[in-house]
Coordinates of C-alpha atoms in Angstrom, one line a residue:
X204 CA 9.3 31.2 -79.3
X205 CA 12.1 30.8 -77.3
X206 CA 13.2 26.8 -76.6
X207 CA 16.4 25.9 -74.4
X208 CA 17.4 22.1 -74.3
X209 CA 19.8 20.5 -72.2
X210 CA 23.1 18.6 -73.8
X211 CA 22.2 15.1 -74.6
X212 CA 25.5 13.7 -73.2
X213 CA 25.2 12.3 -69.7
X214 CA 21.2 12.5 -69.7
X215 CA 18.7 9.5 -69.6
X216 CA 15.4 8.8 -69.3
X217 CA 12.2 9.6 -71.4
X218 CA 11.2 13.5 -71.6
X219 CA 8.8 13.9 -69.4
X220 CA 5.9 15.4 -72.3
X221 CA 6.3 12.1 -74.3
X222 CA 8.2 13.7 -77.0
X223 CA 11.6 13.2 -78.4
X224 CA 14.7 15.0 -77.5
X225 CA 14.8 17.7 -80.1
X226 CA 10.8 18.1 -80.6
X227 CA 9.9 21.6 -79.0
X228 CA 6.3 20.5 -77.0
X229 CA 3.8 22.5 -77.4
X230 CA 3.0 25.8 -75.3
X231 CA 0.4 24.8 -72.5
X232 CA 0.0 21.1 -73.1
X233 CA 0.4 19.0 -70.4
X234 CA 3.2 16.8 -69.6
X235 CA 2.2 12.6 -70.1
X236 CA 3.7 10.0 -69.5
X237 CA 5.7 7.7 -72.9
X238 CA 5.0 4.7 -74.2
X239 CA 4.7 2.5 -71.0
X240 CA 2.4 5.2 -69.0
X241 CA -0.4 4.7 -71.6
X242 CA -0.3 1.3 -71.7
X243 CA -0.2 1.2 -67.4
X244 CA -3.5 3.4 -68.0
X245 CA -5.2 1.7 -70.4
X246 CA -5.4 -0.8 -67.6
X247 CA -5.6 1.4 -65.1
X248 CA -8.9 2.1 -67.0
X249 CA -10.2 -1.4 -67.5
X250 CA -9.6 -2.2 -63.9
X251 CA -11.7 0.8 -62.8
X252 CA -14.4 -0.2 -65.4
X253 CA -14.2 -3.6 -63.8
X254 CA -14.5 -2.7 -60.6
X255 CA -17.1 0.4 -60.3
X256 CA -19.9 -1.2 -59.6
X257 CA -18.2 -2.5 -56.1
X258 CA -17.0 1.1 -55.2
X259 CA -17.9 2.5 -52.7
X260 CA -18.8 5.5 -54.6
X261 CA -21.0 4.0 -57.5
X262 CA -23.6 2.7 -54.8
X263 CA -23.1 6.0 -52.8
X264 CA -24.2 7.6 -56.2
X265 CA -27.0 5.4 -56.6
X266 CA -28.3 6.2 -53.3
X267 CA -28.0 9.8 -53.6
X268 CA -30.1 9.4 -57.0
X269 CA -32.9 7.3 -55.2
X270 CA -33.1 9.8 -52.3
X271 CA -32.6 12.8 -54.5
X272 CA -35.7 11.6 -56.6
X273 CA -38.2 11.2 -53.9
X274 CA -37.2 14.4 -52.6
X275 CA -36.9 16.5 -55.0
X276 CA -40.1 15.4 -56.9
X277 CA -41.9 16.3 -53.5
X278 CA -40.1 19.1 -52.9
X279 CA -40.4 20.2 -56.4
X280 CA -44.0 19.6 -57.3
X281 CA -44.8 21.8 -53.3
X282 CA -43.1 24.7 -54.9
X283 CA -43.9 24.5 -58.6
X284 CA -47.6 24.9 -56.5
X285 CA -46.7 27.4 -54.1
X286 CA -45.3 29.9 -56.9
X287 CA -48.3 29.1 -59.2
X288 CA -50.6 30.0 -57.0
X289 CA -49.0 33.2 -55.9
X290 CA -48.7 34.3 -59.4
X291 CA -52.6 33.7 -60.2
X292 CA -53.3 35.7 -57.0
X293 CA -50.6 38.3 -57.9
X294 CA -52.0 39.4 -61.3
X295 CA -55.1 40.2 -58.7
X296 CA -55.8 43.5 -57.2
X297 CA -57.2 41.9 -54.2
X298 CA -55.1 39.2 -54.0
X299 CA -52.0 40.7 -54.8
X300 CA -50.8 40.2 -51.1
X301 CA -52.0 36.7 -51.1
X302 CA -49.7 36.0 -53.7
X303 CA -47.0 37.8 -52.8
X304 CA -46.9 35.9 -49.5
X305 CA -47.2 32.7 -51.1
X306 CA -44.0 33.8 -53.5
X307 CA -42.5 34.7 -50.0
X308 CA -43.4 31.3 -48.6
X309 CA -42.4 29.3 -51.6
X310 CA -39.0 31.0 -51.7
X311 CA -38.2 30.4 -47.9
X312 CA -39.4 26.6 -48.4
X313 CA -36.8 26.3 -51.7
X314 CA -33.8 27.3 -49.2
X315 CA -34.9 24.7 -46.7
X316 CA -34.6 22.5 -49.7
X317 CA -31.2 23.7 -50.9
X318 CA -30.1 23.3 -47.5
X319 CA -31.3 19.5 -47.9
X320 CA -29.9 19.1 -50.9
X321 CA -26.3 20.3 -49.9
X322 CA -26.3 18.6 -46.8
X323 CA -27.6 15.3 -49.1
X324 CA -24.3 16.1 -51.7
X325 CA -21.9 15.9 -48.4
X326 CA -23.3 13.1 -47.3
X327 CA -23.0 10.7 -50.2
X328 CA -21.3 12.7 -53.2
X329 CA -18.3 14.2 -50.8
X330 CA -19.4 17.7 -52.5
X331 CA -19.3 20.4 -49.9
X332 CA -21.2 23.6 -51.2
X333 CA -20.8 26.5 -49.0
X334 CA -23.8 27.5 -47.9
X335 CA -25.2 31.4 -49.0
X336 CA -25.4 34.1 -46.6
X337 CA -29.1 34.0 -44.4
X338 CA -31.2 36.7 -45.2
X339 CA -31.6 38.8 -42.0
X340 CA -34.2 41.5 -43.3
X341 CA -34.3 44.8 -41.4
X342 CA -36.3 48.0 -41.3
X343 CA -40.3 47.7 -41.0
X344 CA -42.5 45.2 -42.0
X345 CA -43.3 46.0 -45.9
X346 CA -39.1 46.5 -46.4
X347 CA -39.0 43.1 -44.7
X348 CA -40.9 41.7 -47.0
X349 CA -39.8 42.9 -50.1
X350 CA -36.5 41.7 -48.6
X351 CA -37.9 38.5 -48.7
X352 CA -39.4 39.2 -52.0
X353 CA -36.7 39.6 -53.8
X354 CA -34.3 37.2 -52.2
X355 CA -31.7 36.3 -55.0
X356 CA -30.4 33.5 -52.9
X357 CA -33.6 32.2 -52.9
X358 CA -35.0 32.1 -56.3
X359 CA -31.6 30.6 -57.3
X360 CA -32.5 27.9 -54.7
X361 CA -36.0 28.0 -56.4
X362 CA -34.4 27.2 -59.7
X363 CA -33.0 24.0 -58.4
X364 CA -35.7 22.6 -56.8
X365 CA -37.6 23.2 -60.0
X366 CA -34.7 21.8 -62.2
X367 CA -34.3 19.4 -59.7
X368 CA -37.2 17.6 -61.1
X369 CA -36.1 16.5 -64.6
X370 CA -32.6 15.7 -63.0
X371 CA -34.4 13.4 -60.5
X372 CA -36.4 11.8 -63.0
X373 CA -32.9 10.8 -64.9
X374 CA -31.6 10.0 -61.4
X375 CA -34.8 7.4 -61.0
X376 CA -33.8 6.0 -64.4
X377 CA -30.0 5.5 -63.7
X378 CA -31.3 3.4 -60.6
X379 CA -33.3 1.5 -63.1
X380 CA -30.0 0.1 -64.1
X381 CA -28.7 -0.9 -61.2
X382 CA -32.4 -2.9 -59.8
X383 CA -32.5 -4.5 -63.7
X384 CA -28.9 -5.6 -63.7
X385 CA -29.6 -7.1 -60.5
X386 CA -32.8 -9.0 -60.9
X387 CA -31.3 -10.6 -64.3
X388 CA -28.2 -11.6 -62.3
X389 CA -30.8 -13.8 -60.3
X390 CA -32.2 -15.1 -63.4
X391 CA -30.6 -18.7 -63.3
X392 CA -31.6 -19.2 -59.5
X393 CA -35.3 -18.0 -60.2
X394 CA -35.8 -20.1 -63.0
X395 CA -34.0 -23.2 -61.4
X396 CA -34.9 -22.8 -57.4
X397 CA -38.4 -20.4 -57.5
X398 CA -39.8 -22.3 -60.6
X399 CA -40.1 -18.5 -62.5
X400 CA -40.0 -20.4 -65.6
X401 CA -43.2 -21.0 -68.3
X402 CA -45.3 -23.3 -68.3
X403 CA -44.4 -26.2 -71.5
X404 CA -46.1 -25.0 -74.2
X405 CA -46.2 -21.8 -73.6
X406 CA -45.3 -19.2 -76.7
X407 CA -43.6 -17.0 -74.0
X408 CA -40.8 -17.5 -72.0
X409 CA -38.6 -15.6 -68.9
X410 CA -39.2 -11.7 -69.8
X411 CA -35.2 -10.7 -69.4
X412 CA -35.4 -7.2 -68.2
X413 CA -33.3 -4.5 -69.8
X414 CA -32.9 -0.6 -69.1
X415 CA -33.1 0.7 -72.7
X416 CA -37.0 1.9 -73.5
X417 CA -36.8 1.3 -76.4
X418 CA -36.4 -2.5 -78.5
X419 CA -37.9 -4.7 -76.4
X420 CA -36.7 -7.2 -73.6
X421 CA -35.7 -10.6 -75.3
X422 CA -37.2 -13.8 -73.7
X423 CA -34.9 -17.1 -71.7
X424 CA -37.4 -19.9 -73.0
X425 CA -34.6 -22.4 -71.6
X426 CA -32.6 -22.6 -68.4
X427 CA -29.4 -22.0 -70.5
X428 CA -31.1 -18.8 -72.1
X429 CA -30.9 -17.2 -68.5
X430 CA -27.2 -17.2 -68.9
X431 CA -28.0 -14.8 -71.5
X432 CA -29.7 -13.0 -69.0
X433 CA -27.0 -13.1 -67.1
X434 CA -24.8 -11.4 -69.3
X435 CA -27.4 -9.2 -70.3
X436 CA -27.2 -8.5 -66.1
X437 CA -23.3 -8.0 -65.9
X438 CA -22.7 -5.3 -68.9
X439 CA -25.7 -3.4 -67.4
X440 CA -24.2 -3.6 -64.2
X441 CA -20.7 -1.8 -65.5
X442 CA -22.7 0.8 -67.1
X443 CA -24.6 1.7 -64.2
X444 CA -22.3 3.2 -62.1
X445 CA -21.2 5.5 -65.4
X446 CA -24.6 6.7 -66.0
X447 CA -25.4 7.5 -62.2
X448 CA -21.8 10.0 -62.5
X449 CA -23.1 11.6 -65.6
X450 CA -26.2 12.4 -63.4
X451 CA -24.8 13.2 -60.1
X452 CA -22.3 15.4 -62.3
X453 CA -24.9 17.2 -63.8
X454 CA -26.7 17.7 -60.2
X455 CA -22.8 18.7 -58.9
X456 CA -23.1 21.7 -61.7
X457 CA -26.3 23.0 -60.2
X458 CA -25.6 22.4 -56.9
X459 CA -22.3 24.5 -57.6
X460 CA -24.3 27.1 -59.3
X461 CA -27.6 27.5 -57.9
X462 CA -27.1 26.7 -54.4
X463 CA -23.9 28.2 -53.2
X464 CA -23.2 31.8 -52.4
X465 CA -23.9 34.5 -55.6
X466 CA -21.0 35.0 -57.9
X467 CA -20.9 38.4 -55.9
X468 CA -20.6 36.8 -52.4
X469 CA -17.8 34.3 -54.2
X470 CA -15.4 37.3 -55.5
X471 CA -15.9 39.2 -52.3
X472 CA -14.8 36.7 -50.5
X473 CA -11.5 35.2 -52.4
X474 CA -10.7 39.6 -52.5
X475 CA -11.2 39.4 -48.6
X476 CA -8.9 35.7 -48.8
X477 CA -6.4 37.6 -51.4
X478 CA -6.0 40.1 -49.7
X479 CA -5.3 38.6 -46.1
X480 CA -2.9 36.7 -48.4
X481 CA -1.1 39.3 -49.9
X482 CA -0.6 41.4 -46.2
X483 CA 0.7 38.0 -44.7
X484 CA 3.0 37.3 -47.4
X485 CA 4.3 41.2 -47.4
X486 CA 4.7 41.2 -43.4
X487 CA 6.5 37.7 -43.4
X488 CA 8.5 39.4 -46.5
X489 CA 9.6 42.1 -44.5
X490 CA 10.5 40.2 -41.3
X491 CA 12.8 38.0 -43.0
X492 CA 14.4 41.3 -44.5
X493 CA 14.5 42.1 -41.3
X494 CA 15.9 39.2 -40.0
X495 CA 18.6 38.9 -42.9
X496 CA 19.8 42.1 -42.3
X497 CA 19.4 41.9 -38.4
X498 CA 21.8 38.0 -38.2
X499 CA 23.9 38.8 -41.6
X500 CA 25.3 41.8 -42.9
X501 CA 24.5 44.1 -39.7
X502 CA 26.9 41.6 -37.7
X503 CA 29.1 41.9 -40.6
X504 CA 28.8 45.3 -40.6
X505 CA 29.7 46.1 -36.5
X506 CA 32.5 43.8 -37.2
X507 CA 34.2 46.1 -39.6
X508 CA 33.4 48.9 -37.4
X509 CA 34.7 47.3 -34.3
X510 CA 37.9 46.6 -36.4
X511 CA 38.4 50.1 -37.8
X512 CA 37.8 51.2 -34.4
X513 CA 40.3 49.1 -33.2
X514 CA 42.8 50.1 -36.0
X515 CA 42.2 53.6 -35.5
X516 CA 42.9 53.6 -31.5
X517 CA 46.3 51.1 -32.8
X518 CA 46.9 54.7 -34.8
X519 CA 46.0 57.2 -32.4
X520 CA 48.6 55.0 -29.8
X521 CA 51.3 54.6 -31.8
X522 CA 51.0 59.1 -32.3
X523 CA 50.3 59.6 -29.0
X524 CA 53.6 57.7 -28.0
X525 CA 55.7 59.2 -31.1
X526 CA 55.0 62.8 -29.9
X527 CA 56.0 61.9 -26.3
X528 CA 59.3 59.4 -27.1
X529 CA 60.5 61.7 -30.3
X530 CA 62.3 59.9 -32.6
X531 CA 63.1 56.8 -29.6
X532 CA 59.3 55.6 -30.2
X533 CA 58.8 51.7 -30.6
X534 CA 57.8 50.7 -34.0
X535 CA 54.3 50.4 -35.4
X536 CA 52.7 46.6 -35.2
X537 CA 52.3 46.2 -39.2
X538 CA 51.2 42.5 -38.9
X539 CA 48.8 43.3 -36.4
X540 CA 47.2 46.1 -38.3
X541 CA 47.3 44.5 -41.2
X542 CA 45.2 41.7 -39.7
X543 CA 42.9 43.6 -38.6
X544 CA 42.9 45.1 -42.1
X545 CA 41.9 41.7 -43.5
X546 CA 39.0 40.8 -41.5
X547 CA 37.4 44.6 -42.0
X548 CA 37.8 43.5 -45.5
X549 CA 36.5 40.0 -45.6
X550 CA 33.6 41.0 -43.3
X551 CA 32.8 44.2 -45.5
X552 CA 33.0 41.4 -49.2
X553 CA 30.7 39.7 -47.0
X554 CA 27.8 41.7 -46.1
X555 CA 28.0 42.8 -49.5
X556 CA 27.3 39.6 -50.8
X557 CA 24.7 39.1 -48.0
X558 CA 22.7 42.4 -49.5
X559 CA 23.1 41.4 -53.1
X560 CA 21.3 38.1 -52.4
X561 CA 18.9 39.3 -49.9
X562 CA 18.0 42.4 -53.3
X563 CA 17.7 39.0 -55.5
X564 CA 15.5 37.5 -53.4
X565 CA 13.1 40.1 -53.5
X566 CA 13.7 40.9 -57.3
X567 CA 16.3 38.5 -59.1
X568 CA 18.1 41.3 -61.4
X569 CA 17.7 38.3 -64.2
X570 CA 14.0 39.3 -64.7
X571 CA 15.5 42.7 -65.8
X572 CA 16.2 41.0 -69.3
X573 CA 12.1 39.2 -69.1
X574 CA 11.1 35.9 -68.4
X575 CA 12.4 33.5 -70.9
X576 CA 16.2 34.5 -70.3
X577 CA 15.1 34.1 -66.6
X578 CA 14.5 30.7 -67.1
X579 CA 16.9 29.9 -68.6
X580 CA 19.1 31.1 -66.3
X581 CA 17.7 28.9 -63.8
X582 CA 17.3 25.6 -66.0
X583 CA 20.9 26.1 -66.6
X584 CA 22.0 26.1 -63.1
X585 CA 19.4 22.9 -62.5
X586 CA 21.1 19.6 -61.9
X587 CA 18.5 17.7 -63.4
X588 CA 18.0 18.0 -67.5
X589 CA 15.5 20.7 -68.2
X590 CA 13.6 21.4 -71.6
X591 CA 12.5 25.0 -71.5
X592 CA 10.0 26.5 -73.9
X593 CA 8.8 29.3 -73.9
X594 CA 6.7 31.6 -76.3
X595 CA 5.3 35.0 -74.8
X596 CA 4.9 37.6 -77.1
X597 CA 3.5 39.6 -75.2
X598 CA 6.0 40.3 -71.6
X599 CA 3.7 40.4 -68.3
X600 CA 3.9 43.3 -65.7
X601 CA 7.0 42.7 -63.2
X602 CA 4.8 41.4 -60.1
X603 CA 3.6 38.9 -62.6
X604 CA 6.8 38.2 -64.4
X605 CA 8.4 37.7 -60.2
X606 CA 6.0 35.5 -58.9
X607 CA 6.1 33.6 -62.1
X608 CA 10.0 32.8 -61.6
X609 CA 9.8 32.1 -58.0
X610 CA 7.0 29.8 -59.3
X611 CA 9.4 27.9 -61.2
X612 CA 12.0 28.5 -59.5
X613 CA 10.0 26.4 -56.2
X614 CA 9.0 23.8 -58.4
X615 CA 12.1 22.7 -59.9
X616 CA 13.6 22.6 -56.4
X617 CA 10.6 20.2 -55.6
X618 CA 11.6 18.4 -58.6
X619 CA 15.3 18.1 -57.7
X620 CA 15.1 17.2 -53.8
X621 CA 11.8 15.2 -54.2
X622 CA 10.5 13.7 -57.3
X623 CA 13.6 11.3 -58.1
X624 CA 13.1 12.5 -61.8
X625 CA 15.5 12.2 -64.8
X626 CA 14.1 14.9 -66.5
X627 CA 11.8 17.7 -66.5
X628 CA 10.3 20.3 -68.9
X629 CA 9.0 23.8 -68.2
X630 CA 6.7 25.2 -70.3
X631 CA 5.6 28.8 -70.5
X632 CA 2.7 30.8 -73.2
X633 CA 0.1 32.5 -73.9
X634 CA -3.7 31.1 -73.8
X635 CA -6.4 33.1 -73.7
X636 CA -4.9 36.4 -72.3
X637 CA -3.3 34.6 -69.6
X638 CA 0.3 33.0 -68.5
X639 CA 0.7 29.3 -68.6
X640 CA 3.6 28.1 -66.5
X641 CA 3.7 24.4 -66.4
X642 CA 6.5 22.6 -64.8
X643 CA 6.6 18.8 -65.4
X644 CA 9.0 15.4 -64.5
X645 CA 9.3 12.0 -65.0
X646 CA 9.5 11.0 -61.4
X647 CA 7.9 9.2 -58.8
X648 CA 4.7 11.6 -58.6
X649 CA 2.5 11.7 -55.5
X650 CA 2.7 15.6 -55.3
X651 CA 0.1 17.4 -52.8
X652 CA -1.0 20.4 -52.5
X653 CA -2.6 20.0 -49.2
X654 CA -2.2 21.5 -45.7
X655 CA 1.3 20.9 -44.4
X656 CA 3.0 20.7 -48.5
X657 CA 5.7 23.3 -49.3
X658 CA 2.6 23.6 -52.6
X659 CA 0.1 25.2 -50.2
X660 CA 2.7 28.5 -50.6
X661 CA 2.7 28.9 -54.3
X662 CA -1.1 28.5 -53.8
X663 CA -1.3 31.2 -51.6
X664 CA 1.4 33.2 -53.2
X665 CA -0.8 32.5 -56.8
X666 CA -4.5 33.9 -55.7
X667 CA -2.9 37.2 -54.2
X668 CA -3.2 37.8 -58.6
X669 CA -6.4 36.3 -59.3
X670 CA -4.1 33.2 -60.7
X671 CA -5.1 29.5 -60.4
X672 CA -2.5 26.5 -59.7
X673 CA -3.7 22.8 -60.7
X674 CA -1.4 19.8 -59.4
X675 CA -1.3 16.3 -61.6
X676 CA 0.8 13.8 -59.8
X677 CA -0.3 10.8 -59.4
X678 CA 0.9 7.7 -57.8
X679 CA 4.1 6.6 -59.9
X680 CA 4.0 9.6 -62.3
X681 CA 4.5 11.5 -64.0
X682 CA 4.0 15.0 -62.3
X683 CA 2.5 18.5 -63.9
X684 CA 2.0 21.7 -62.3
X685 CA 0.1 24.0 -63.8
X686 CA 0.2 27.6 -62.8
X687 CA -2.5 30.2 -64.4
X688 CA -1.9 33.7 -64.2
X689 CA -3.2 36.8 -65.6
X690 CA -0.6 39.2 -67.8
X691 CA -1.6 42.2 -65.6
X692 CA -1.7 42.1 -61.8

């Protein structure tokens, strides 16, 4: 493990991983905030408890559970008949096409369905599920419909209708919540206003209603037992919105996996995006290479031409005269010469210095010694306090190793010019056969990775090697950005 740590003199501020200055972090974790960041989230957290059931997205939720019920119990219980019948006609000789149209039929039905149910997970969940490829059968009519037979697209959107079904069912129950919270909210105004209250005497009083199955539903046999209804109301209320997530989460999943394009479709497509990538980044690589060399050192360089040409016709004058004056020839303009002399020079140190940074740029020669002393190269050029650790035991291929500095090298730049931060950490290991480069500060956060962020390049510069970037920067810090890459490009 290799750990670099700044000089305590002249620094301040917490580390940004919530450890103490001397305390190596460890390898992958991600940077958090100290002492006064957990306590801003614990209330973070009680206010968003608080307030979920007024979201906008809790009732959205609740909506899409309602809506998703009905459809997908009519949806589901179509199909679950559709393919029942055309496997008891199948396993007939004379029916066999009977059944094998009704499998067609059931199968084209369950992407109309899918297509519902993506267009349902936009609408109220914000989940946009690229929609599979349409199956546009070809050749004559029995390869058509064997096409159709054995649609993959559509037996995966036949597995979510299907599953659809218990999923609704918990979807119907997580509404429950929300309609019993309610109606014991309105339990003091029933009793009081509507006269919902027993008659004197009677053994049984104002059923409160309660989401649970199982225990019972206590009674309000006075008007100040509904308060207890009341309260029974309010902390069903904060659940609700909690256990209509878990279900929509679980729905997400199988959205995700059943209704979206094949896992084949998927890698084709980020290989097709990759790639694009990685022939952009090259061709904008080599035109500013070409542009360096074009506005720097080949201007530098026709300068010291121009003046050796200009020294040498100085030369060939100054001969040219001595062998027609003899010995009576004027003497040689040394300061002049020599002047020339000087800028040939300064223009030839400069394009070599021009060549040398544009050869760094495309492969710093501090990778030569690996990736740790790289870093710390860097961290100890950066004017903001850096903990470094790093623990490879393994060292990457050089495309990995380069994209993995300029990686760092980006992000502490961000850190310096934009995230106001005392302090920042850097992190690089080994999980799970890949590298973890995670570059973290105690700033003001609000890092994006949208369209328009200097973060859509790294992005971009990341999935040309299969890797993966995740941002963490919220509103008021602290920041983490975690880059994922594989050992071997």
């Amino acid at each position: 493990m290799h750990v670099t740590r700044p000089k305590a003199a002249g620094t301040t501020g917490p580390t940004p991983t919530g450890t103490p200055t001397g305390t190596a972090t460890t390898p992958g974790t991600p940077v958090h905030p100290g002492t006064a960041g957990g306590t801003r989230g614990a209330r973070a957290l009680v206010r968003a408890v608080g307030r979920a059931p007024l979201t906008r997205r809790a009732w959205a939720e609740a909506a899409y559970c309602l809506i998703g019920f009905t459809l997908g119990l009519v949806g589901g219980v179509l199909l679950a008949v559709a393919l029942a019948l055309g496997a008891g006609f199948t396993v007939s000789v004379v029916f066999a096409v009977l059944g094998a149209l009704l499998f067609i039929t059931g199968l084209q039905l369950a992407r109309a369905l899918g297509g519902v149910h993506r267009r349902l997970a936009a609408l109220f969940l914000g989940d946009r599920t690229p929609a599979p490829e349409p199956l546009r059968p070809s050749g004559r009519l029995v390869s058509r419909l064997d096409a159709r037979l054995w649609d993959g697209t559509g037996w995966r959107s036949a597995a979510y209708v299907l599953a659809k079904l218990p999923v609704g069912l918990l979807g119907a129950y997580a509404v429950l919540w929300w309609l019993t919270g309610l109606v014991n909210l309105t339990a003091p105004l029933r009793w009081a206003v509507f006269g919902q209250h027993p008659e004197p005497g009677s053994p049984e009083g104002m059923t409160v209603l309660t989401p649970i199955p199982f225990g019972g539903s206590p009674d309000a046999d006075t008007f100040a037992g509904t308060f207890l209804a009341v309260a029974i109301g309010a902390v069903t209320l904060l659940c609700a919105p909690w256990v209509t997530r878990l279900v929509t989460e679980a729905d997400r999943r199988l959205i995700g996996t059943l209704l979206g394009p094949g896992q084949l479709a998927d890698r084709v497509r980020d290989l097709e995006e990759t790639r694009a990538l990685a022939v952009d980044d090259s061709v904008a690589l080599l035109r500013r290479v070409e542009r360096d060399l074009h506005d720097g050192a080949q201007v530098r360089l026709v300068a010291v031409a121009m003046s050796l040409d200009m020294i040498r016709q100085r030369l060939n004058e100054h001969e040219t005269e001595g062998a027609g004056k003899g010995a009576g020839s004027g003497p040689l303009d040394v300061a002049r010469l020599r002047q020339l002399v000087d800028g040939a020079h300064h223009n030839a140190t400069e394009a070599l210095t021009e060549l040398r940074d544009l050869a760094r740029g495309i492969h710093p020669p501090v990778l030569d010694d690996g990736l740790p002393d790289a870093l710390a190269t860097l961290t100890a050029r950066s004017s903001v306090p850096v903990d470094l650790v790093t623990d490879i035991p393994e060292r990457p291929t050089p495309a990995i190793e380069t994209i993995a500095y300029f990686c760092a090298a980006e992000l502490l730049a961000n850190v310096i010019k934009h995230s106001g931060a005392g302090r920042a950490a850097i992190t690089v290991a080994r999980l799970d056969g890949r590298l973890l480069l995670q570059v973290g500060d105690d700033g003001h956060g609000g890092a994006d990775a949208g369209a328009g962020s200097g973060l859509t390049g790294l992005v971009q510069r990341v999935r040309t090697v299969d890797g993966r970037m995740k941002v963490e920067s919220p509103a008021g810090g602290p920041t983490a950005v975690t880059v994922e890459l594989p050992l071997h490009a």
